[in-house]
Tab-separated table of C-alpha atoms and ligand atoms in Angstrom:
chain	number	residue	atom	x	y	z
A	1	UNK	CA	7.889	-27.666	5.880
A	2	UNK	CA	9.683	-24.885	7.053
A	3	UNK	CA	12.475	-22.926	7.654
A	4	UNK	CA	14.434	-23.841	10.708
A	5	UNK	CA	15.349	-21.388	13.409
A	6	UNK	CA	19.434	-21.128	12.031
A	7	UNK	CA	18.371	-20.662	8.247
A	8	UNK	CA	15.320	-18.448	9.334
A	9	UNK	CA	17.893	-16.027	10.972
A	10	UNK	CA	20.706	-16.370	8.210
A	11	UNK	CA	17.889	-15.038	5.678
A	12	UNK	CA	17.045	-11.979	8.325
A	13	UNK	CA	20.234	-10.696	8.290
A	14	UNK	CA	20.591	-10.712	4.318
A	15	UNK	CA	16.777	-9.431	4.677
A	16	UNK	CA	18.174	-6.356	6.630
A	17	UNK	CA	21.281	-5.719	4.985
A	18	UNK	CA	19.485	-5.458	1.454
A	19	UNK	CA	17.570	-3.301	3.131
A	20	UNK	CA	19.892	-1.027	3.590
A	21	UNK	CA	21.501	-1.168	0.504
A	22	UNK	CA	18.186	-0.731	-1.014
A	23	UNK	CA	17.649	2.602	1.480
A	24	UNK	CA	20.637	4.114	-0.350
A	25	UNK	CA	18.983	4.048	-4.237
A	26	UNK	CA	16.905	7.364	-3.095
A	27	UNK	CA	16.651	10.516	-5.085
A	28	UNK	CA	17.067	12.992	-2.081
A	29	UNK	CA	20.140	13.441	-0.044
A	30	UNK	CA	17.927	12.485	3.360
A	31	UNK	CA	15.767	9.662	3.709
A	32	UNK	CA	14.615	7.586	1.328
A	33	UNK	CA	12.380	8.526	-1.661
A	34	UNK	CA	12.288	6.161	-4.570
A	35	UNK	CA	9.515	6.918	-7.168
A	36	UNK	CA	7.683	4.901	-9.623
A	37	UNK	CA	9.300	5.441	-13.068
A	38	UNK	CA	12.061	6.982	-11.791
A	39	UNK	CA	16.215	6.147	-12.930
A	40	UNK	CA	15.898	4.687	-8.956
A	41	UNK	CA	13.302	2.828	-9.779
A	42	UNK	CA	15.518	1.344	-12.682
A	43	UNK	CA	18.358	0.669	-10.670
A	44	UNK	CA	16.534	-1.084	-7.602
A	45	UNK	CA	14.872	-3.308	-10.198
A	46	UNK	CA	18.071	-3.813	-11.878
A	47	UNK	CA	19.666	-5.179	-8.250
A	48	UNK	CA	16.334	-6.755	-6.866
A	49	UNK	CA	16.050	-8.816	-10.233
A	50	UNK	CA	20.056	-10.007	-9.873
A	51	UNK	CA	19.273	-10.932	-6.028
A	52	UNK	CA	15.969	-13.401	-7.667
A	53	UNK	CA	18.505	-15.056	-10.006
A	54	UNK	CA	20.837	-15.743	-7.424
A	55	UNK	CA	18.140	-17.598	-5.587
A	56	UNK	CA	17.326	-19.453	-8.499
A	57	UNK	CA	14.522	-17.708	-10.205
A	58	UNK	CA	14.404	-16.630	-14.233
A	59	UNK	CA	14.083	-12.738	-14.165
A	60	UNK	CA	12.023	-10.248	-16.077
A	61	UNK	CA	11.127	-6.914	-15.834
A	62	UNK	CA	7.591	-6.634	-17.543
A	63	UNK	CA	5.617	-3.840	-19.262
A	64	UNK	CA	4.539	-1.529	-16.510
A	65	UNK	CA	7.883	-1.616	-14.999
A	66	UNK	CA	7.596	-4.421	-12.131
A	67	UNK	CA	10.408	-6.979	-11.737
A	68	UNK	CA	9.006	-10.573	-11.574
A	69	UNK	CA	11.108	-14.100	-10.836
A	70	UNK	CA	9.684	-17.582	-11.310
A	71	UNK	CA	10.570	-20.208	-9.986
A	72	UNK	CA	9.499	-23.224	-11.226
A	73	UNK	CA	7.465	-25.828	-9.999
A	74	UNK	CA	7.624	-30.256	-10.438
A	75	UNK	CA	5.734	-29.461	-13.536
A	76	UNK	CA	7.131	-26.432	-15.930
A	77	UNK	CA	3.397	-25.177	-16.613
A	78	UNK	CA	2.117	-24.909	-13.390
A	79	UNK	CA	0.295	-21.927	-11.858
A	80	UNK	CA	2.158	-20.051	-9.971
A	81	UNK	CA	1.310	-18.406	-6.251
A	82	UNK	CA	2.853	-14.912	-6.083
A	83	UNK	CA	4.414	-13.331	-3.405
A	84	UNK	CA	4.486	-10.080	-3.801
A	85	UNK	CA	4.763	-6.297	-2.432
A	86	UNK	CA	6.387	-2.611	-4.054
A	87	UNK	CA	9.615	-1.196	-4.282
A	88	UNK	CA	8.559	2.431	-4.698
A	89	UNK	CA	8.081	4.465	-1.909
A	90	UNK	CA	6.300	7.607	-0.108
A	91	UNK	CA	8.554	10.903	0.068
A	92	UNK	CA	10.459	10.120	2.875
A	93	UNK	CA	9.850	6.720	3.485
A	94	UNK	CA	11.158	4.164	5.715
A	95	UNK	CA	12.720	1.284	4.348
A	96	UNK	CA	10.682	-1.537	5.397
A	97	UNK	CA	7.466	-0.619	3.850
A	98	UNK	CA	6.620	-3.048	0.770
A	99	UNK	CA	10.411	-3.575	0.277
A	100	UNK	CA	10.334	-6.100	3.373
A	101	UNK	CA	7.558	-8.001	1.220
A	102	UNK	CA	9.658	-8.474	-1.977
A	103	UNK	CA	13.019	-9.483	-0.171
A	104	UNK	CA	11.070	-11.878	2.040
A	105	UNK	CA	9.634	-14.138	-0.945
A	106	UNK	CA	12.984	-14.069	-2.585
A	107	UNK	CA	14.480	-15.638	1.142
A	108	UNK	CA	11.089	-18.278	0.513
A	109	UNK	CA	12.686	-19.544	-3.076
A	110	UNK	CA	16.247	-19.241	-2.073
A	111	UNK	CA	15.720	-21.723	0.613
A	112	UNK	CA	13.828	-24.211	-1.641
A	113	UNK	CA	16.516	-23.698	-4.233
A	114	UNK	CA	19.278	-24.849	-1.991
A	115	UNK	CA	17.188	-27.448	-0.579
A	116	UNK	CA	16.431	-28.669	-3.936
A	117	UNK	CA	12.761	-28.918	-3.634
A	118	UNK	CA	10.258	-28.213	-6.426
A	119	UNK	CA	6.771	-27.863	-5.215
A	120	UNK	CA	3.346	-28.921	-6.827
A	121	UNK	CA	2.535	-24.878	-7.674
A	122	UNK	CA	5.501	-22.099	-9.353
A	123	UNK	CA	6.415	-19.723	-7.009
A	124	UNK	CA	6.329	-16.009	-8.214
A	125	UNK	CA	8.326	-13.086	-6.709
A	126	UNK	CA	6.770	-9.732	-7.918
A	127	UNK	CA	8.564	-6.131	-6.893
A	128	UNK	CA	5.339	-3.548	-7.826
A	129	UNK	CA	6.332	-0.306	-9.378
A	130	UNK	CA	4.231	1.799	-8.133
A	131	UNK	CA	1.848	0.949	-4.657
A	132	UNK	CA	2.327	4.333	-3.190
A	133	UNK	CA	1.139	6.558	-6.012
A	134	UNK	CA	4.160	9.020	-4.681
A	135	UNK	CA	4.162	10.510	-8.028
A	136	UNK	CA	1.484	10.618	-10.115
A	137	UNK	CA	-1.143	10.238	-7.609
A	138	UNK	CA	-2.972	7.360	-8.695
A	139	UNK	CA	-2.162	4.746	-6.738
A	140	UNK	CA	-1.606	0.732	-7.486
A	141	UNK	CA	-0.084	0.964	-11.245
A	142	UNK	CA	1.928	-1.545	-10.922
A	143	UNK	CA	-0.423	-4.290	-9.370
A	144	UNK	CA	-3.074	-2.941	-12.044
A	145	UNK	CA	-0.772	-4.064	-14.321
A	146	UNK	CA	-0.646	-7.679	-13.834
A	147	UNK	CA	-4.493	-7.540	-13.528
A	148	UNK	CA	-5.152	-5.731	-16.859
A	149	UNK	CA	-6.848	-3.412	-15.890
A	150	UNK	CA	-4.763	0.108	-16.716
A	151	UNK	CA	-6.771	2.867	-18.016
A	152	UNK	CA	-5.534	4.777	-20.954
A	153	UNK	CA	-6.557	8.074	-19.389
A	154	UNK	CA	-3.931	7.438	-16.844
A	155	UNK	CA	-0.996	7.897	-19.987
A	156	UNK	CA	-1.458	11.743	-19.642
A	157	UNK	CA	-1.240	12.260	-16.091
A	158	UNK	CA	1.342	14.055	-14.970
A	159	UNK	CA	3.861	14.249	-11.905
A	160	UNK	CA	5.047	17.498	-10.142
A	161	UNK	CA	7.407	18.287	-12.492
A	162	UNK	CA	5.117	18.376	-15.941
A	163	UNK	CA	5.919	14.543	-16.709
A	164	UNK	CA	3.937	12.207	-18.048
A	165	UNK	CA	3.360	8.762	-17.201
A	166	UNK	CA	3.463	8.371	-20.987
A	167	UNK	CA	6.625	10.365	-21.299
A	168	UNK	CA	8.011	8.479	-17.999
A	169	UNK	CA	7.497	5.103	-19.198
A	170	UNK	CA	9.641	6.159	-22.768
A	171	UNK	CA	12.149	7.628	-20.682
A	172	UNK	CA	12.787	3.971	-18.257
A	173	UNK	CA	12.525	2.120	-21.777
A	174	UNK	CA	8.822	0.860	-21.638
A	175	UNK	CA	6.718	0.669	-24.605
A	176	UNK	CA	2.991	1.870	-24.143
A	177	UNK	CA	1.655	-0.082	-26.902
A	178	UNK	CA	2.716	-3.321	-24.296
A	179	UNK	CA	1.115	-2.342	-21.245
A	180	UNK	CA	-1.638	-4.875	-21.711
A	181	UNK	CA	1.213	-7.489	-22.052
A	182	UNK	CA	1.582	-6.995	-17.978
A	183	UNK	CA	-1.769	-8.735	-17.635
A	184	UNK	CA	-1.669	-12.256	-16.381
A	185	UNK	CA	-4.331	-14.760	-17.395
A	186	UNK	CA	-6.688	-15.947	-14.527
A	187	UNK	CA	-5.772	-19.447	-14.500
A	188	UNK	CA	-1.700	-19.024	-14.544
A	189	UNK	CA	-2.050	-18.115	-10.770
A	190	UNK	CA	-3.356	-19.789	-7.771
A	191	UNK	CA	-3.147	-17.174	-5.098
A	192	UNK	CA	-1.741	-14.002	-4.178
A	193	UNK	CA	0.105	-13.761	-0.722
A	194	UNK	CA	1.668	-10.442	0.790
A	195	UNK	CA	3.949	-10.164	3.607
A	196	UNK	CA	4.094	-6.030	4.764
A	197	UNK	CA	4.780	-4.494	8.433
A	198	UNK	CA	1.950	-3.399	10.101
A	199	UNK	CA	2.196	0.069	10.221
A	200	UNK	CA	-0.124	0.472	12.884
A	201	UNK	CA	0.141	-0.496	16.964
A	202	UNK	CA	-1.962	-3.354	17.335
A	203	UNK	CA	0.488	-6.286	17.092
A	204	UNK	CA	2.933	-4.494	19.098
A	205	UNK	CA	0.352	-4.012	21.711
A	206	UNK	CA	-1.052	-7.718	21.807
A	207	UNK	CA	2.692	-8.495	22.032
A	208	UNK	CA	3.273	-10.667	18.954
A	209	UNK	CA	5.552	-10.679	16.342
A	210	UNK	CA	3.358	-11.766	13.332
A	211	UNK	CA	-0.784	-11.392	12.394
A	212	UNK	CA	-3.331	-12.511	9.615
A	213	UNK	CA	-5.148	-9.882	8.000
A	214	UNK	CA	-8.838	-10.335	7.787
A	215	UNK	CA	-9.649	-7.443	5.403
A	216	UNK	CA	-8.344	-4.216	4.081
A	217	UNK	CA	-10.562	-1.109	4.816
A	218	UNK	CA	-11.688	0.893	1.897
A	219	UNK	CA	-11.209	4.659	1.419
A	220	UNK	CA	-12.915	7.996	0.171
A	221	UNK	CA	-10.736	10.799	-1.134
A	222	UNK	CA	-12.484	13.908	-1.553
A	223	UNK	CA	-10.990	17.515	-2.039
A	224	UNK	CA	-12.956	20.140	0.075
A	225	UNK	CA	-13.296	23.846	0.028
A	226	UNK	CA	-15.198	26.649	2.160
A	227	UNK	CA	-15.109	29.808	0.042
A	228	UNK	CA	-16.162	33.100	1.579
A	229	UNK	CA	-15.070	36.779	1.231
A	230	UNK	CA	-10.899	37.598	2.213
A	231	UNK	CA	-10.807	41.705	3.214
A	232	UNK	CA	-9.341	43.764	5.648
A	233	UNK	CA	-8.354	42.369	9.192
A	234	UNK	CA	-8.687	45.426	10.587
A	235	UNK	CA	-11.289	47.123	9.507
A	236	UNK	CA	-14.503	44.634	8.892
A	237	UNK	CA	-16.311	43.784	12.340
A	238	UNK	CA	-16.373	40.209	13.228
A	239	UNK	CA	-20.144	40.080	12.270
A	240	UNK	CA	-20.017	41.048	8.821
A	241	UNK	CA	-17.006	38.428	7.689
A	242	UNK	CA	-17.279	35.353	5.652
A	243	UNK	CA	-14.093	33.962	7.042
A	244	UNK	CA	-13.659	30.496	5.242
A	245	UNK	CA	-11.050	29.333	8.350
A	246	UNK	CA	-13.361	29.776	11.382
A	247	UNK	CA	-16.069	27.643	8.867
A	248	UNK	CA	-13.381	25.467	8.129
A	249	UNK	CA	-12.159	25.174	12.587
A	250	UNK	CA	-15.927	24.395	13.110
A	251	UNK	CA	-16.548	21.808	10.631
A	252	UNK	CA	-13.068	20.296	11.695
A	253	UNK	CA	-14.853	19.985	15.411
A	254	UNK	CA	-17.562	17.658	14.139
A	255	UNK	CA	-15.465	15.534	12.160
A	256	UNK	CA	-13.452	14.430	14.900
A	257	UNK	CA	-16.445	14.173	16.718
A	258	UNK	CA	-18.600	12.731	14.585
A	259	UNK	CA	-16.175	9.875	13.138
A	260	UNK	CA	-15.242	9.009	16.883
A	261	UNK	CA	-18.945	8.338	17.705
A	262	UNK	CA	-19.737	6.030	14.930
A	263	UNK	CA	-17.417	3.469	15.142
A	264	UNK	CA	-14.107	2.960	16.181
A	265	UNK	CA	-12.567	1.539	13.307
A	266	UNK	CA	-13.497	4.329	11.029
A	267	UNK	CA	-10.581	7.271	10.519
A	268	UNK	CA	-11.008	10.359	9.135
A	269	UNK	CA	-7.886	12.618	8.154
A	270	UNK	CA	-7.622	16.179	6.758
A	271	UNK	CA	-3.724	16.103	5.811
A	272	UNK	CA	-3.594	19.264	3.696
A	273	UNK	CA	-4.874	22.917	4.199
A	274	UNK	CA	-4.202	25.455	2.083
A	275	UNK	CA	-5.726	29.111	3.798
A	276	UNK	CA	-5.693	32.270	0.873
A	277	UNK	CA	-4.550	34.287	0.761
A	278	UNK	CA	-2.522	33.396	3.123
A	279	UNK	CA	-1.627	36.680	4.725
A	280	UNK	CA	-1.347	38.035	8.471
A	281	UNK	CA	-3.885	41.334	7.908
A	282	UNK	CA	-6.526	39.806	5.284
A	283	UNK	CA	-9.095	37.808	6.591
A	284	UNK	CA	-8.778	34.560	5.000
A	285	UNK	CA	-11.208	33.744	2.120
A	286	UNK	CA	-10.648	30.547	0.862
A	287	UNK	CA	-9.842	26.832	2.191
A	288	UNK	CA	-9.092	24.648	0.353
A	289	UNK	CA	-8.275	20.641	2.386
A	290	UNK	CA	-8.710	17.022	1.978
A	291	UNK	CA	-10.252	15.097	3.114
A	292	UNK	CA	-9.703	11.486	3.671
A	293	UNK	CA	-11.945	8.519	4.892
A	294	UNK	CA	-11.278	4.873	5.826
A	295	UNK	CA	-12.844	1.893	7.658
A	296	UNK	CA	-14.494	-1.223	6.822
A	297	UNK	CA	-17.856	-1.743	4.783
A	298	UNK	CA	-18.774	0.931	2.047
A	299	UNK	CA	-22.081	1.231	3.632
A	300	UNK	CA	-19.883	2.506	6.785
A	301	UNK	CA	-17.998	5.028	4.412
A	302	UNK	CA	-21.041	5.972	2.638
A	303	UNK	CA	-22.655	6.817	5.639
A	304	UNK	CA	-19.504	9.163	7.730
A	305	UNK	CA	-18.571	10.839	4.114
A	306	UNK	CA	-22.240	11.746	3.438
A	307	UNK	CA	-22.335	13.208	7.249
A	308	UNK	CA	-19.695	15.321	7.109
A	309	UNK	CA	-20.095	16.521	3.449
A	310	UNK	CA	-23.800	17.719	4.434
A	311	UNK	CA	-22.227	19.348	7.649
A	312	UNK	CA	-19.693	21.530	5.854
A	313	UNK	CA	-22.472	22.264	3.518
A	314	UNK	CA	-24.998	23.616	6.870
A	315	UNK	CA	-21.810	25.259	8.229
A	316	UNK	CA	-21.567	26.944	4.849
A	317	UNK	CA	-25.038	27.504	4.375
A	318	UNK	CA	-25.325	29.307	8.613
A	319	UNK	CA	-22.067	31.715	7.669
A	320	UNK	CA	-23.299	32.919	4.139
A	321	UNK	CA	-20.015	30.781	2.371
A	322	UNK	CA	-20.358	28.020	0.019
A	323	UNK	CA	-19.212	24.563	0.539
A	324	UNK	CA	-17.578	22.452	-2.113
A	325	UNK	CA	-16.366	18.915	-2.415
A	326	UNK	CA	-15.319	16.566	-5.403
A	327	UNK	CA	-14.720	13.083	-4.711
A	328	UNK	CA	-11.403	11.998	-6.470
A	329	UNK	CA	-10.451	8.465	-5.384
A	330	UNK	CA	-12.149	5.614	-3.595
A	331	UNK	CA	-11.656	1.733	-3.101
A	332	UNK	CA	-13.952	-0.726	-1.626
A	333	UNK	CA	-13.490	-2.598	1.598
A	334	UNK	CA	-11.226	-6.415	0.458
A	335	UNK	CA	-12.009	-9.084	2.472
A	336	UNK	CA	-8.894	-11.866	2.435
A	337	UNK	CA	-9.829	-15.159	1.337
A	338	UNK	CA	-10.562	-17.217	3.928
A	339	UNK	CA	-9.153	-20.774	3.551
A	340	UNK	CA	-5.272	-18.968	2.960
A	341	UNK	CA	-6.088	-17.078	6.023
A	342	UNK	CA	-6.898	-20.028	7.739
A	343	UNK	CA	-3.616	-21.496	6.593
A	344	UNK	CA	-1.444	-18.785	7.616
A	345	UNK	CA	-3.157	-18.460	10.905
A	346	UNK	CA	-2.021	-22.385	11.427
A	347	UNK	CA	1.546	-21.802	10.536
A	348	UNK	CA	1.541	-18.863	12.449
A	349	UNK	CA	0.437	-20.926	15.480
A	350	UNK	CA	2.800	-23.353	15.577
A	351	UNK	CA	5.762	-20.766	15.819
A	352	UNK	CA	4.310	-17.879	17.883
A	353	UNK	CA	2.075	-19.784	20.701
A	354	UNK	CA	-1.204	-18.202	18.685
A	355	UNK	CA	-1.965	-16.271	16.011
A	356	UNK	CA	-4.139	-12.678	15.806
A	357	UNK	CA	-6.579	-11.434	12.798
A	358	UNK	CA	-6.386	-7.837	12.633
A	359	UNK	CA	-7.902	-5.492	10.013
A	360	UNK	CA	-4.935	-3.691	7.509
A	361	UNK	CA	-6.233	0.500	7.636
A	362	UNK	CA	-3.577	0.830	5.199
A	363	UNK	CA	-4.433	0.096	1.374
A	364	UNK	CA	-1.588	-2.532	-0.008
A	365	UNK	CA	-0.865	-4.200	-3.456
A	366	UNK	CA	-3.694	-6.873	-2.888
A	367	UNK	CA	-6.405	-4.603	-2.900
A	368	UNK	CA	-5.716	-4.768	-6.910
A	369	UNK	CA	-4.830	-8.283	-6.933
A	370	UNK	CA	-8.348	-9.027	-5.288
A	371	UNK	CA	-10.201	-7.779	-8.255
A	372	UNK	CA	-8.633	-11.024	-10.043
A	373	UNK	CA	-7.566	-13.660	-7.343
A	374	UNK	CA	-7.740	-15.034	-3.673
A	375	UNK	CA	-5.615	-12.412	-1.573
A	376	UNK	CA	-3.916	-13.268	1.647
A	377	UNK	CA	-2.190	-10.771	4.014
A	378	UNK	CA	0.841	-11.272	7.219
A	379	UNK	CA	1.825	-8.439	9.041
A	380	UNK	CA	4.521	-8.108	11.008
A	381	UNK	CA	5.147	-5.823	13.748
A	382	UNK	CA	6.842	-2.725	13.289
A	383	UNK	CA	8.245	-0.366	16.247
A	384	UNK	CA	5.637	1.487	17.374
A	385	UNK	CA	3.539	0.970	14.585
A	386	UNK	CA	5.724	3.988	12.404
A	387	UNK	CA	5.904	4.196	9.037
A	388	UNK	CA	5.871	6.287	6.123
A	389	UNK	CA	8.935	8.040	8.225
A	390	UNK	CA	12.620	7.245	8.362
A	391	UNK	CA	11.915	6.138	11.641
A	392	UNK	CA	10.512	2.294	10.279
A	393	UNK	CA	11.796	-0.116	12.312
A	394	UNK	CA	11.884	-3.778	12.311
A	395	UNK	CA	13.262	-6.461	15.405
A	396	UNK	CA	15.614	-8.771	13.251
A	397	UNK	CA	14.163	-11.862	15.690
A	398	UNK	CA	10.589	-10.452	14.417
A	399	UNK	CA	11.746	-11.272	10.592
A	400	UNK	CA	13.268	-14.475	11.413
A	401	UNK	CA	10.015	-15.938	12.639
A	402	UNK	CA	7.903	-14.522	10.245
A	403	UNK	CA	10.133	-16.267	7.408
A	404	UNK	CA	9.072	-19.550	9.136
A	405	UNK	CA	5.196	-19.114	9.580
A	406	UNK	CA	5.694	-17.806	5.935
A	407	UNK	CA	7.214	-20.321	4.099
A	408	UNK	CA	5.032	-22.972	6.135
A	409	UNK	CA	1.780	-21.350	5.357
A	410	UNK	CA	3.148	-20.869	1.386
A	411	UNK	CA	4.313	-24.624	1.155
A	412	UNK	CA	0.747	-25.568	2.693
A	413	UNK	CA	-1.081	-22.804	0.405
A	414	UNK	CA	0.284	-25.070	-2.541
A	415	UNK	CA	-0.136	-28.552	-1.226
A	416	UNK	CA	-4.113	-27.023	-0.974
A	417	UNK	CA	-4.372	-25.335	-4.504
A	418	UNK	CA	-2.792	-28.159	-5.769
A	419	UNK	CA	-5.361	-30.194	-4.840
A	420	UNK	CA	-7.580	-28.241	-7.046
B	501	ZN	ZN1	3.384	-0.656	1.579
């Protein structure tokens, strides 16, 4: 059962145009930043949770701040299967990224609304609060939320402005003392499925609209510095400096290196460098980066991060600086479950020719979800794999067909954990 070709593009074109009417609930004046928390965030859930009761779903937002509809199944207790992505977004962002997720299950109960049909399993639409961590720098609040499993710590951290997450969740009307009312019991959900663009090259490459996801890579967060001795550019000869940059340029060299030659599906990034003082005539004396680490199988991370930590220390160690490194975030590789895989790789056969398994480098809401229930994962292609950029883009044809191997491989996800 499935949508056909007609109502498949119909729900594109609303997909697209909420899109764009969701692009324009941003706090900056260019491109599109909508954080967790925020009065955005409140509007976008205020809109998102009107376009789930038009489809036919009862609306609520719940205790961490993530908008949920329901939609019923024959039987009013049922589990449910979620569908599910976030609404927040990276400074910046493009305005397919999670959002495409959310708007896409909505089109999936708005079509079985109309059509009348109540399946064997609910159907659950959940917007996420917070995936991106754009603000307070942990990441996954929202999906933590259904899973029960917040940490009270988190209440006092604080965004760039001297906020609170505490303070925050006052402020948008949240009650702290409710968080753990977020938390869904195991047995009130079957599954966990999650539509997202790709955000990587691989589908466009293989030329296909729509892929399974077989696992999502884990990561290692660490923040690095060399430390040495700033002083005069001028006058100290090359020999006697403990310059923390030319430490920092040769320890760059082997992790580019060294990451390349161990496997090709491990990345390793350094997106920020701070060099201090910072001035044109002082010879640079500390450097502080990050340094980030993904790929499949911790015993793969374990292995690169403990490499290149133990490098920067020798580099250190050969120039007279010191070397230091704290590890601040990390998540274990999640493998998808494989029967819903299976499923989706099915309905994505019957309306693409084949269907591709492809690895997600990107952490996503069901890394969370995991830790409670079967996960499943479609991606869909994006142009040239872009994202986190106002450059996101999305073929209209690409969402069309991707709402029809999705709401086959949902209705057959239920028919199966119905038979449970
Ligand atoms: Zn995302």
């Amino acid at each position: 059962m499935l949508l056909d070709s007609n109502e498949a593009k119909i729900s594109a074109l609303r997909i697209i145009s909420r899109c764009n009417e969701l692009a324009k609930i941003t706090c900056e004046d260019i491109g599109i930043t909508r954080l967790y928390l925020s009065k955005e965030h409140l509007i976008v859930n205020k809109l998102v949770g009107q376009w789930m009761k038009e489809s036919g779903m009862s609306v609520w937002q719940d205790a961490v701040g993530n908008i949920c509809g329901r939609y019923n199944a024959k039987f009013i207790c049922s589990p449910a299967v979620i569908l599910g992505s976030h609404l927040d977004t990276v400074k910046n962002a493009g305005r397919y990224d999670g959002i495409l997720g959310v708007l896409s299950g909505i089109e999936i109960v708005y079509w079985l609304n109309k059509k009348n049909i109540r399946l064997e399993l609910a159907i659950e639409v959940i917007g996420f609060g917070d995936e991106e961590g754009a603000r307070f720098g942990i990441t996954l609040l929202g999906s933590r939320g259904i899973t029960g499993t917040w940490k009270n710590k988190w209440l006092s951290y604080t965004d760039n402005q001297g906020i609170s997450i505490e303070q925050a969740m006052i402020k948008f009307g949240l009650n702290i003392k409710n968080i753990y009312q977020a938390s869904r019991d195991k047995k009130d959900i079957a599954a966990y499925v999650e539509l997202h663009i790709e955000q990587g090259p691989c589908l466009e490459q293989e030329n296909l609209p729509i892929g399974v996801v077989t696992n999502i890579h884990g990561a290692r967060r660490f923040k690095c510095s060399f430390i040495g001795e700033s002083g005069h550019a001028g006058t100290v000869p090359m020999k006697y400096r403990k310059d923390a940059l030319f430490a920092f340029a040769e320890w760059m060299k082997y992790v580019e290196y060294t990451t390349i030659k161990k496997n090709s599906q491990l990345v390793a990034t350094v997106g920020m460098i701070s060099c201090n003082p910072g001035s044109t005539n002082v010879i640079p004396g500390i450097v502080n980066f990050s340094l980030d680490i993904r790929g499949p199988q911790d015993i793969m991370l374990e292995s690169l991060s403990s490499l290149l930590l133990k490098q920067g220390k020798v580099i250190a160690n050969n120039r007279h600086l010191i070397f230091e490194y704290k590890e601040y975030y990390r998540t274990s590789e999640v493998i998808c479950d494989s029967i819903l895989r299976n499923i989706l790789c099915t309905s994505i056969q019957k309306i693409q020719g084949k269907s591709i398994l492809l690895p997600s480098g990107a952490g996503h809401d069901a890394i969370a979800i995991s830790e409670r229930w079967p996960v499943a994962m479609l991606f869909i292609r994006n142009y040239r794999g872009i994202s986190h950029n106002p450059e996101e883009s999305v073929d209209i044809n690409d969402i069309a067909l991707s709402l029809q191997a999705y709401s086959d491989g949902i209705c057959n996800i239920i028919k199966k954990k119905a038979e449970y």
